[in-house]
CSV table of C-alpha atoms and ligand atoms in Angstrom, one decimal:
chain,number,residue,atom,x,y,z
U,24,MET,CA,0.0,0.0,0.0
U,25,LEU,CA,1.4,3.4,-1.1
U,26,VAL,CA,0.2,6.4,0.9
U,27,LEU,CA,0.7,10.0,-0.1
U,28,GLY,CA,0.4,12.6,2.7
U,29,ILE,CA,-0.1,16.3,2.5
U,30,GLU,CA,0.4,18.8,5.3
U,31,SER,CA,-0.5,22.5,5.0
U,32,SER,CA,-2.0,23.5,8.4
U,33,CYS,CA,0.4,26.4,9.2
U,34,ASP,CA,3.5,27.6,7.5
U,35,GLU,CA,5.0,24.4,6.1
U,36,THR,CA,3.9,23.0,2.7
U,37,ALA,CA,4.8,19.3,2.9
U,38,VAL,CA,4.3,16.1,0.9
U,39,ALA,CA,5.5,12.6,1.8
U,40,LEU,CA,5.2,9.1,0.4
U,41,MET,CA,5.1,6.0,2.6
U,42,GLU,CA,4.8,2.4,1.6
U,43,GLU,CA,3.7,-0.6,3.6
U,44,ARG,CA,5.6,-3.7,2.7
U,45,GLU,CA,4.5,-7.2,3.3
U,46,GLY,CA,6.2,-9.0,6.2
U,47,GLN,CA,7.7,-5.7,7.6
U,48,VAL,CA,6.4,-4.1,10.7
U,49,GLN,CA,7.5,-0.6,9.7
U,50,PRO,CA,6.4,1.1,6.6
U,51,ALA,CA,9.2,2.6,4.5
U,52,LEU,CA,9.3,6.4,4.2
U,53,LEU,CA,10.1,6.9,0.5
U,54,SER,CA,10.2,10.7,0.6
U,55,SER,CA,9.4,13.6,2.8
U,56,VAL,CA,9.6,17.1,1.3
U,57,ILE,CA,9.0,20.2,3.3
U,58,SER,CA,8.9,23.8,1.9
U,59,THR,CA,9.0,26.2,4.8
U,60,GLN,CA,7.6,29.7,4.7
U,61,ILE,CA,9.4,30.7,7.9
U,62,PRO,CA,11.6,33.3,6.3
U,63,LEU,CA,8.6,35.0,4.8
U,64,HIS,CA,6.6,35.1,8.1
U,65,ARG,CA,9.6,36.1,10.1
U,66,LEU,CA,9.4,39.6,8.5
U,67,TYR,CA,6.1,40.0,10.4
U,68,GLY,CA,7.1,38.3,13.7
U,69,GLY,CA,4.5,35.5,13.3
U,70,VAL,CA,2.4,33.6,10.8
U,71,ILE,CA,0.1,35.7,8.6
U,72,PRO,CA,-2.7,33.3,7.6
U,73,GLU,CA,-3.5,34.8,4.2
U,74,LEU,CA,0.1,34.8,3.2
U,75,ALA,CA,0.5,31.2,4.3
U,76,SER,CA,-2.5,30.1,2.3
U,77,ARG,CA,-1.4,31.9,-0.9
U,78,ASN,CA,2.1,30.4,-0.6
U,79,HIS,CA,0.7,26.9,0.0
U,80,SER,CA,-1.1,27.2,-3.3
U,81,ALA,CA,2.0,28.5,-5.1
U,82,ASN,CA,4.4,25.9,-3.6
U,83,LEU,CA,2.3,22.7,-3.5
U,84,PRO,CA,2.6,21.6,-7.1
U,85,ALA,CA,6.4,21.7,-7.0
U,86,VAL,CA,6.6,20.0,-3.5
U,87,LEU,CA,4.3,17.3,-4.8
U,88,GLN,CA,6.4,16.8,-7.9
U,89,GLU,CA,9.6,16.6,-5.9
U,90,ALA,CA,8.1,14.1,-3.4
U,91,LEU,CA,7.0,11.8,-6.2
U,92,GLU,CA,10.4,12.1,-8.0
U,93,LYS,CA,12.4,11.4,-4.8
U,94,ALA,CA,10.2,8.3,-4.1
U,95,GLY,CA,10.5,7.2,-7.7
U,96,ARG,CA,6.8,6.8,-8.0
U,97,ARG,CA,4.0,8.2,-10.2
U,98,VAL,CA,0.8,9.6,-8.8
U,99,GLN,CA,-1.1,6.8,-10.5
U,100,GLU,CA,0.6,4.3,-8.2
U,101,VAL,CA,-0.7,5.9,-5.0
U,102,ASP,CA,-3.3,3.8,-3.2
U,103,VAL,CA,-4.5,6.3,-0.5
U,104,PHE,CA,-4.3,10.1,-0.3
U,105,ALA,CA,-4.2,11.6,3.2
U,106,SER,CA,-4.1,15.2,4.3
U,107,THR,CA,-4.3,17.3,7.4
U,108,ALA,CA,-7.9,18.4,8.1
U,109,GLY,CA,-7.3,20.3,11.3
U,110,PRO,CA,-6.5,21.8,13.7
U,111,GLY,CA,-4.8,24.8,12.0
U,112,LEU,CA,-5.4,27.9,9.9
U,113,VAL,CA,-8.5,27.3,7.9
U,114,ALA,CA,-7.4,28.9,4.6
U,115,ALA,CA,-4.1,27.0,4.9
U,116,LEU,CA,-5.7,23.7,5.7
U,117,LEU,CA,-8.0,24.1,2.7
U,118,VAL,CA,-5.2,24.1,0.2
U,119,GLY,CA,-3.6,20.7,1.1
U,120,ASN,CA,-6.9,19.2,1.9
U,121,THR,CA,-8.5,20.2,-1.4
U,122,ALA,CA,-5.5,19.0,-3.3
U,123,ALA,CA,-5.6,15.6,-1.6
U,124,LYS,CA,-9.3,15.2,-2.3
U,125,ALA,CA,-8.9,16.3,-5.9
U,126,LEU,CA,-6.0,13.7,-6.4
U,127,ALA,CA,-8.1,11.0,-4.8
U,128,LEU,CA,-11.1,11.8,-6.9
U,129,ALA,CA,-9.1,11.9,-10.2
U,130,ALA,CA,-7.3,8.6,-9.3
U,131,LYS,CA,-10.5,7.0,-8.0
U,132,LYS,CA,-8.6,6.1,-4.7
U,133,PRO,CA,-9.7,6.6,-1.1
U,134,PHE,CA,-9.1,9.8,0.9
U,135,ILE,CA,-8.3,10.1,4.6
U,136,ALA,CA,-8.7,13.3,6.7
U,137,VAL,CA,-6.0,13.2,9.3
U,138,ASN,CA,-5.9,15.1,12.6
U,139,HIS,CA,-2.6,17.1,12.8
U,140,LEU,CA,-2.2,16.3,16.5
U,141,GLU,CA,-2.6,12.6,15.9
U,142,GLY,CA,0.1,13.0,13.2
U,143,HIS,CA,2.5,14.5,15.7
U,144,MET,CA,1.5,12.0,18.4
U,145,LEU,CA,2.2,8.9,16.3
U,146,SER,CA,5.3,10.4,14.6
U,147,PRO,CA,7.9,9.0,17.1
U,148,PHE,CA,6.8,5.5,15.9
U,149,ILE,CA,7.7,6.1,12.2
U,150,THR,CA,11.3,5.1,12.9
U,151,ARG,CA,10.8,2.7,15.9
U,152,PRO,CA,11.7,-0.7,14.6
U,153,GLN,CA,9.2,-2.5,16.7
U,154,GLY,CA,6.4,-0.2,15.5
U,155,LEU,CA,3.5,1.3,17.5
U,156,THR,CA,2.8,0.1,21.1
U,157,PRO,CA,0.6,1.3,23.9
U,158,HIS,CA,2.3,4.3,25.5
U,159,LEU,CA,2.1,7.7,27.2
U,160,SER,CA,2.4,10.5,24.7
U,161,LEU,CA,3.6,14.0,25.3
U,162,VAL,CA,2.8,16.3,22.4
U,163,VAL,CA,4.5,19.7,22.6
U,164,SER,CA,4.0,21.9,19.5
U,165,GLY,CA,3.4,25.5,18.8
U,166,GLY,CA,-0.3,25.2,19.4
U,167,HIS,CA,-0.7,22.4,21.9
U,168,SER,CA,0.8,20.7,25.0
U,169,LEU,CA,-0.9,17.4,25.6
U,170,LEU,CA,-0.4,14.3,27.7
U,171,VAL,CA,-2.3,11.4,26.2
U,172,ASP,CA,-2.7,7.8,27.2
U,173,VAL,CA,-2.5,5.9,23.9
U,174,ARG,CA,-3.8,2.3,24.0
U,175,GLY,CA,-3.9,1.9,20.3
U,176,THR,CA,-4.7,3.7,17.0
U,177,GLY,CA,-7.8,5.8,17.8
U,178,ASN,CA,-7.9,4.8,21.4
U,179,TYR,CA,-6.8,8.0,23.2
U,180,THR,CA,-7.5,9.3,26.6
U,181,LEU,CA,-6.5,12.9,27.3
U,182,LEU,CA,-4.8,13.1,30.6
U,183,GLY,CA,-3.6,16.7,30.6
U,184,ARG,CA,-3.3,19.8,28.4
U,185,SER,CA,-2.2,23.4,28.6
U,186,ARG,CA,-4.8,25.7,30.2
U,187,ASP,CA,-3.3,28.7,28.4
U,188,ASP,CA,-0.2,29.0,26.2
U,189,ALA,CA,1.3,25.9,24.7
U,190,ALA,CA,5.0,25.2,25.4
U,191,GLY,CA,6.0,26.2,21.9
U,192,GLU,CA,3.8,29.3,22.1
U,193,ALA,CA,5.6,30.2,25.4
U,194,PHE,CA,9.0,29.9,23.7
U,195,ASP,CA,7.7,32.1,20.8
U,196,LYS,CA,6.2,34.8,23.0
U,197,VAL,CA,9.2,35.1,25.3
U,198,ALA,CA,11.5,35.2,22.2
U,199,LYS,CA,9.4,38.1,20.8
U,200,MET,CA,9.7,39.9,24.1
U,201,LEU,CA,13.5,39.5,23.8
U,202,ALA,CA,13.4,40.8,20.2
U,203,LEU,CA,14.6,37.4,18.9
U,204,PRO,CA,13.4,36.2,15.4
U,205,TYR,CA,10.3,34.0,14.8
U,206,PRO,CA,10.0,31.1,15.6
U,207,GLY,CA,11.4,31.6,19.1
U,208,GLY,CA,12.0,28.0,20.2
U,209,PRO,CA,15.2,27.3,18.1
U,210,GLU,CA,16.6,30.8,18.9
U,211,ILE,CA,16.1,30.4,22.7
U,212,ASP,CA,17.5,26.9,22.5
U,213,LYS,CA,20.7,28.1,20.8
U,214,LEU,CA,21.3,31.0,23.2
U,215,ALA,CA,20.4,28.9,26.2
U,216,ASN,CA,23.2,26.5,25.4
U,217,GLU,CA,25.6,29.3,26.5
U,218,GLY,CA,23.6,30.5,29.5
U,219,ASP,CA,23.2,29.8,33.2
U,220,PRO,CA,19.8,28.3,33.9
U,221,ASN,CA,20.0,29.2,37.6
U,222,ARG,CA,20.7,32.9,37.3
U,223,PHE,CA,17.0,33.8,37.0
U,224,ALA,CA,14.4,31.9,39.1
U,225,PHE,CA,11.4,31.7,36.7
U,226,PRO,CA,8.2,30.1,37.9
U,227,ARG,CA,7.3,26.4,37.3
U,228,PRO,CA,3.5,26.8,37.2
U,229,MET,CA,1.2,24.0,38.4
U,230,MET,CA,4.3,21.7,38.7
U,231,HIS,CA,3.4,20.4,42.1
U,232,GLU,CA,-0.4,20.4,41.7
U,233,ASP,CA,-1.9,17.0,41.5
U,234,HIS,CA,-3.5,17.2,38.1
U,235,LEU,CA,-1.6,16.8,34.7
U,236,ASP,CA,-2.5,20.1,33.1
U,237,PHE,CA,0.1,22.7,32.2
U,238,SER,CA,0.2,26.5,32.3
U,239,PHE,CA,2.9,28.5,30.6
U,240,SER,CA,1.5,32.0,30.3
U,241,GLY,CA,3.1,33.1,33.6
U,242,LEU,CA,6.5,32.8,32.1
U,243,LYS,CA,6.1,35.6,29.7
U,244,THR,CA,4.9,37.8,32.6
U,245,ALA,CA,7.9,36.8,34.7
U,246,VAL,CA,10.2,37.8,31.8
U,247,LEU,CA,8.3,41.0,31.3
U,248,TYR,CA,8.9,42.0,34.9
U,249,THR,CA,12.5,40.9,34.9
U,250,LEU,CA,13.5,43.0,31.9
U,251,PRO,CA,13.2,46.5,33.5
U,252,LYS,CA,15.3,45.2,36.5
U,253,LEU,CA,18.1,44.4,34.1
U,254,THR,CA,18.2,47.5,31.9
U,255,PRO,CA,16.5,50.9,32.8
U,256,SER,CA,15.0,51.1,29.2
U,257,GLY,CA,13.5,47.6,29.5
U,258,ASP,CA,14.6,47.2,25.9
U,259,PRO,CA,16.1,43.8,25.3
U,260,HIS,CA,18.5,45.3,22.7
U,261,ASP,CA,20.3,46.9,25.6
U,262,LEU,CA,21.1,43.6,27.4
U,263,ASP,CA,24.6,42.2,27.2
U,264,ARG,CA,24.9,38.8,25.4
U,265,GLN,CA,25.5,36.8,28.6
U,266,THR,CA,22.4,38.2,30.2
U,267,MET,CA,20.4,37.3,27.1
U,268,CYS,CA,21.8,33.7,27.2
U,269,ASP,CA,21.0,33.4,30.9
U,270,LEU,CA,17.5,34.6,30.4
U,271,CYS,CA,17.0,32.0,27.6
U,272,ALA,CA,18.5,29.2,29.7
U,273,GLY,CA,16.2,30.1,32.6
U,274,VAL,CA,13.1,30.1,30.5
U,275,ARG,CA,14.1,26.9,28.7
U,276,GLN,CA,14.8,25.1,32.0
U,277,ALA,CA,11.5,26.3,33.5
U,278,ILE,CA,9.5,24.8,30.6
U,279,ILE,CA,11.6,21.6,30.6
U,280,ASP,CA,11.2,21.1,34.3
U,281,VAL,CA,7.4,21.3,34.1
U,282,LEU,CA,7.1,19.1,31.0
U,283,ILE,CA,9.4,16.3,32.5
U,284,HIS,CA,7.8,16.4,35.9
U,285,LYS,CA,4.3,16.1,34.6
U,286,ALA,CA,5.3,13.4,32.1
U,287,MET,CA,7.0,11.3,34.9
U,288,LYS,CA,3.9,11.7,37.0
U,289,ALA,CA,1.7,10.5,34.1
U,290,LEU,CA,4.0,7.5,33.5
U,291,LYS,CA,3.6,6.6,37.1
U,292,LYS,CA,-0.2,7.0,37.0
U,293,THR,CA,-0.7,5.1,33.8
U,294,ARG,CA,2.0,2.5,34.5
U,295,HIS,CA,3.1,2.9,30.9
U,296,LYS,CA,6.7,1.8,30.2
U,297,VAL,CA,7.0,3.8,27.0
U,298,LEU,CA,7.0,7.6,26.7
U,299,ALA,CA,6.8,9.1,23.2
U,300,VAL,CA,7.4,12.8,22.8
U,301,SER,CA,6.6,14.8,19.7
U,302,GLY,CA,5.9,18.2,18.2
U,303,GLY,CA,8.2,21.1,17.4
U,304,VAL,CA,9.4,21.6,21.0
U,305,SER,CA,10.6,18.0,21.0
U,306,CYS,CA,13.6,19.0,18.9
U,307,ASN,CA,14.8,21.1,21.8
U,308,SER,CA,18.3,19.8,22.6
U,309,ALA,CA,18.1,20.1,26.4
U,310,LEU,CA,14.7,18.6,26.6
U,311,ARG,CA,15.8,15.6,24.6
U,312,GLU,CA,18.8,15.1,26.8
U,313,GLN,CA,17.0,15.5,30.1
U,314,LEU,CA,14.1,13.3,29.0
U,315,LYS,CA,16.6,10.6,28.3
U,316,THR,CA,18.0,10.8,31.8
U,317,ALA,CA,14.5,10.9,33.4
U,318,CYS,CA,13.3,7.9,31.4
U,319,GLU,CA,16.5,5.9,32.2
U,320,ARG,CA,15.8,6.6,35.9
U,321,ARG,CA,12.2,5.3,35.6
U,322,ARG,CA,13.3,2.4,33.4
U,323,ALA,CA,11.0,3.6,30.7
U,324,GLU,CA,11.7,3.5,27.0
U,325,LEU,CA,11.9,7.0,25.4
U,326,VAL,CA,10.7,7.2,21.8
U,327,LEU,CA,11.6,10.5,20.0
U,328,PRO,CA,11.1,11.3,16.3
U,329,PRO,CA,14.3,12.3,14.4
U,330,ASN,CA,14.7,16.1,14.4
U,331,SER,CA,13.5,16.3,10.8
U,332,LEU,CA,10.1,14.9,11.9
U,333,THR,CA,9.5,17.0,15.0
U,334,THR,CA,8.3,20.2,13.4
U,335,ASP,CA,5.5,20.1,10.8
U,336,ASN,CA,6.0,17.5,8.1
U,337,ALA,CA,3.9,15.2,5.9
U,338,ALA,CA,5.5,11.9,6.8
U,339,MET,CA,3.5,12.0,10.1
U,340,ILE,CA,0.3,12.6,8.1
U,341,ALA,CA,1.1,9.7,5.7
U,342,PHE,CA,1.9,7.5,8.7
U,343,ALA,CA,-1.3,8.3,10.6
U,344,GLY,CA,-3.2,7.9,7.2
U,345,LEU,CA,-1.5,4.5,6.7
U,346,LEU,CA,-2.6,3.2,10.2
U,347,ARG,CA,-6.2,4.4,9.4
U,348,ALA,CA,-6.1,2.8,6.0
U,349,ARG,CA,-5.0,-0.5,7.5
U,350,ALA,CA,-8.2,-0.4,9.6
U,351,GLY,CA,-10.3,0.5,6.5
U,352,ASP,CA,-11.2,3.8,8.1
U,353,PHE,CA,-11.5,6.1,5.1
U,354,SER,CA,-13.1,9.6,4.9
U,355,PRO,CA,-15.9,10.8,2.6
U,356,LEU,CA,-14.7,13.4,0.1
U,357,ASP,CA,-17.1,16.0,1.7
U,358,THR,CA,-15.4,15.8,5.0
U,359,PRO,CA,-14.8,19.4,6.0
U,360,VAL,CA,-11.6,20.9,7.4
U,361,ASP,CA,-11.9,21.9,11.1
U,362,PRO,CA,-9.5,24.6,12.4
U,363,ASN,CA,-10.4,23.6,16.0
U,364,MET,CA,-10.4,19.8,15.5
U,365,LYS,CA,-10.0,17.8,18.7
U,366,LEU,CA,-8.0,14.6,19.0
U,367,ALA,CA,-10.3,12.0,17.4
U,368,GLY,CA,-11.5,9.3,19.9
U,369,ALA,CA,-10.0,11.2,22.8
U,370,GLN,CA,-11.9,11.0,26.0
U,371,THR,CA,-10.9,13.2,28.9
U,372,ARG,CA,-9.8,11.5,32.1
U,373,LYS,CA,-8.5,13.5,35.0
Y,430,KG4,O1,4.9,21.2,15.8
Y,430,KG4,P1,5.2,22.5,15.2
Y,430,KG4,O2,6.0,22.6,14.0
Y,430,KG4,O3,3.9,23.3,14.8
Y,430,KG4,C1,2.6,23.2,15.5
Y,430,KG4,O4,1.9,22.2,15.2
Y,430,KG4,O5,2.4,24.1,16.3
Y,430,KG4,O6,5.8,23.3,16.4
Y,430,KG4,C2,6.3,24.6,16.2
Y,430,KG4,C3,6.8,25.1,17.5
Y,430,KG4,C4,7.1,26.6,17.6
Y,430,KG4,O7,6.5,27.1,18.7
Y,430,KG4,C5,8.7,26.6,17.7
Y,430,KG4,O8,9.2,27.7,18.4
Y,430,KG4,C6,8.9,25.3,18.5
Y,430,KG4,O9,8.0,24.4,17.9
Y,430,KG4,N1,10.3,24.8,18.4
Y,430,KG4,C7,11.1,24.7,19.4
Y,430,KG4,C8,12.3,24.3,18.9
Y,430,KG4,N2,12.2,24.1,17.5
Y,430,KG4,C9,10.9,24.4,17.2
Y,430,KG4,N3,10.9,24.9,20.7
Y,430,KG4,C10,12.0,24.7,21.5
Y,430,KG4,N4,13.2,24.3,21.1
Y,430,KG4,C11,13.4,24.1,19.8
Y,430,KG4,N5,14.7,23.7,19.4
Y,431,ZN,ZN1,2.4,20.8,14.2
């Protein structure tokens, strides 16, 4: 079975081809092409939805072509077309979604509407040789921070989520406050590597509360109040480089401490022996390292996607599509996109 996935929910236009081969647990990722619009949106300090949508339309044909060429396949050979249907920016979602439906219609092949969060959530298993297994999932992207008990494909129980800003959003908002370029996560990560995480004591909200929800919005307030104490102007451009690095290290460590503490608490609660971490924030270098140590201590297996599959990509959409196709769970062509789509099959348990 050959699956073609399309992702266009935010500022990455991506197409991937994945093939299931008989007798092999893991499908083969034949190609994964990502055209990022980050340099364009960076000029405005964040994603401009209309620009994103227009650029998806302009870029998609070439990205599709390149993905097919790299995979050495023709569009006629594709068995299933999958695309992100939400959550995301509605006009951006519509581009990839409509393209996948049109291809499916023309080729008389089935279509699958994939939840972007499910794509991230399952992405660590694309490269795990033993395949998908019941696990605890920590999804940390720009829009979401979720802890999910995954018992199987489509069998998800939401254990915790951010009550305000997502982890990635916290990185991005603090970076903006520090006059660092969009997206803030990678910038803060880089500077933090040269900083002292203990110079500034930033809050770890909700860390010791019993539930598994997160809250990160207090971090930007803490940074906002710290800036005028460091420079009379309050202007981050006036900070010396070391102070900037120390601020970044303090913020990064505060976010990491909360994420790891809650993930370990959830592992204990669910008794899962496998923790999978995904989404853009999961490519944070210090988070990856500290997760490894924490999981070794708990004797849990840590499953991380390679860095190239942490931020938005279509391989995760093709993979989620393939698992759905295996179960014969196809979507009608009139399935709408849903910018606020919730994790399908997820029940809330606190
Ligand atoms: O998963 P993703 O590509 O998009 C969403 O679905 O939201 O995640 C993007 C987020 C951004 O907030 C970005 O700042 C963050 O991931 N990010 C990072 C790093 N690289 C990307 N956050 C922390 N450290 C990084 N190295
Ligand atoms: Zn994403």
